[in-house]
Amino acid sequence: YAPIPDVRFRITRSRDIRAPNLSELYQAGGANTNNVTDPFNGNAVTQYTGLVSGNPALDPEKADTWGLGAVLTPQFLPGFSASFDYFNINVKGAIGTVSNQDIVDRCFQGDTVYCAAITRGPNASGVTVIQQIRSQPFNLVTLRARGYDIDVSYRASLDEIIDSFA
């Protein structure tokens, strides 16, 4: 909307959906060995085998986006432009990865999605410990970003700049 030639307003509202990519779904994987603190066993430091892989159970991300802005191009200052924008992006089910310690901690907090990434079994002493953690992408609860973008620019012909020094 441009009430006068020097000022334009814009507004955007969108619903965006992103499906997981092939790597996030079906990454072949790799293995490593590391340690985590296991709150289920009195915060004992436990060595485990880590498996990095994709997650075929991922759901698409869904985002609701708002954008409001104004662009100023005053006729009395040719070549000058300024834009001011506000954005608010809320992604539900954002696809992301967390550290293996976060997987253990979130499982301990009762989030069963993360518990499914942990394999437990008896150690040499017969105590049930973490044997494997699958580090894979998960659908996180939400991801939110909001803020302002400001852009100011001035354009001039190179000939005009050179002529001003002559």
Phi, psi and omega in degrees: 000128181236095181293329174221161183299337184276345187227131175232141176246149178217151177216139180226135174228125181217157172242118184243143180229132177233120176283151176298145179278173185298322179294317179296328180276314194232024179307131185298320173104171178205169183235154175208171176234136181203186179237149171224160172269124185258103180293341178288339181241049176064034180060031176290141175283124186238132175273138182220167171259125179264141178235117178267125183206173174280176181226100182291353180269008181292144174257160177295150173281147176230128182236139171250125187234135173238140174219131178232137181201168176220144178237128179248125176226077185296132181293334180283353179229077183301135179093349180269140177212139176222136177231144180230122183228143171247136177229149178218112183240126180235109182258124176257135181072032181303137180273125180199172178244154176233162180291161179297325176296321177296323177300313180296314182296319180291326174297317179298328179282356175104006180276100188293339177300319181284328178299328180294343180271359184248130174251127180246155178192171182285143173271190183298335180270358180088003178277135179285121182227170175288126177255324183214143173233126177269110177275111186215163176292146177233160168275108179283164185297296179212158173224125184233137176223133174210150182172199184232144172240131178232131179227128176232130180218155175223125180249137176215150178291141178300325177300319180295321180293316181294318180296332182288339179270348184275000000 
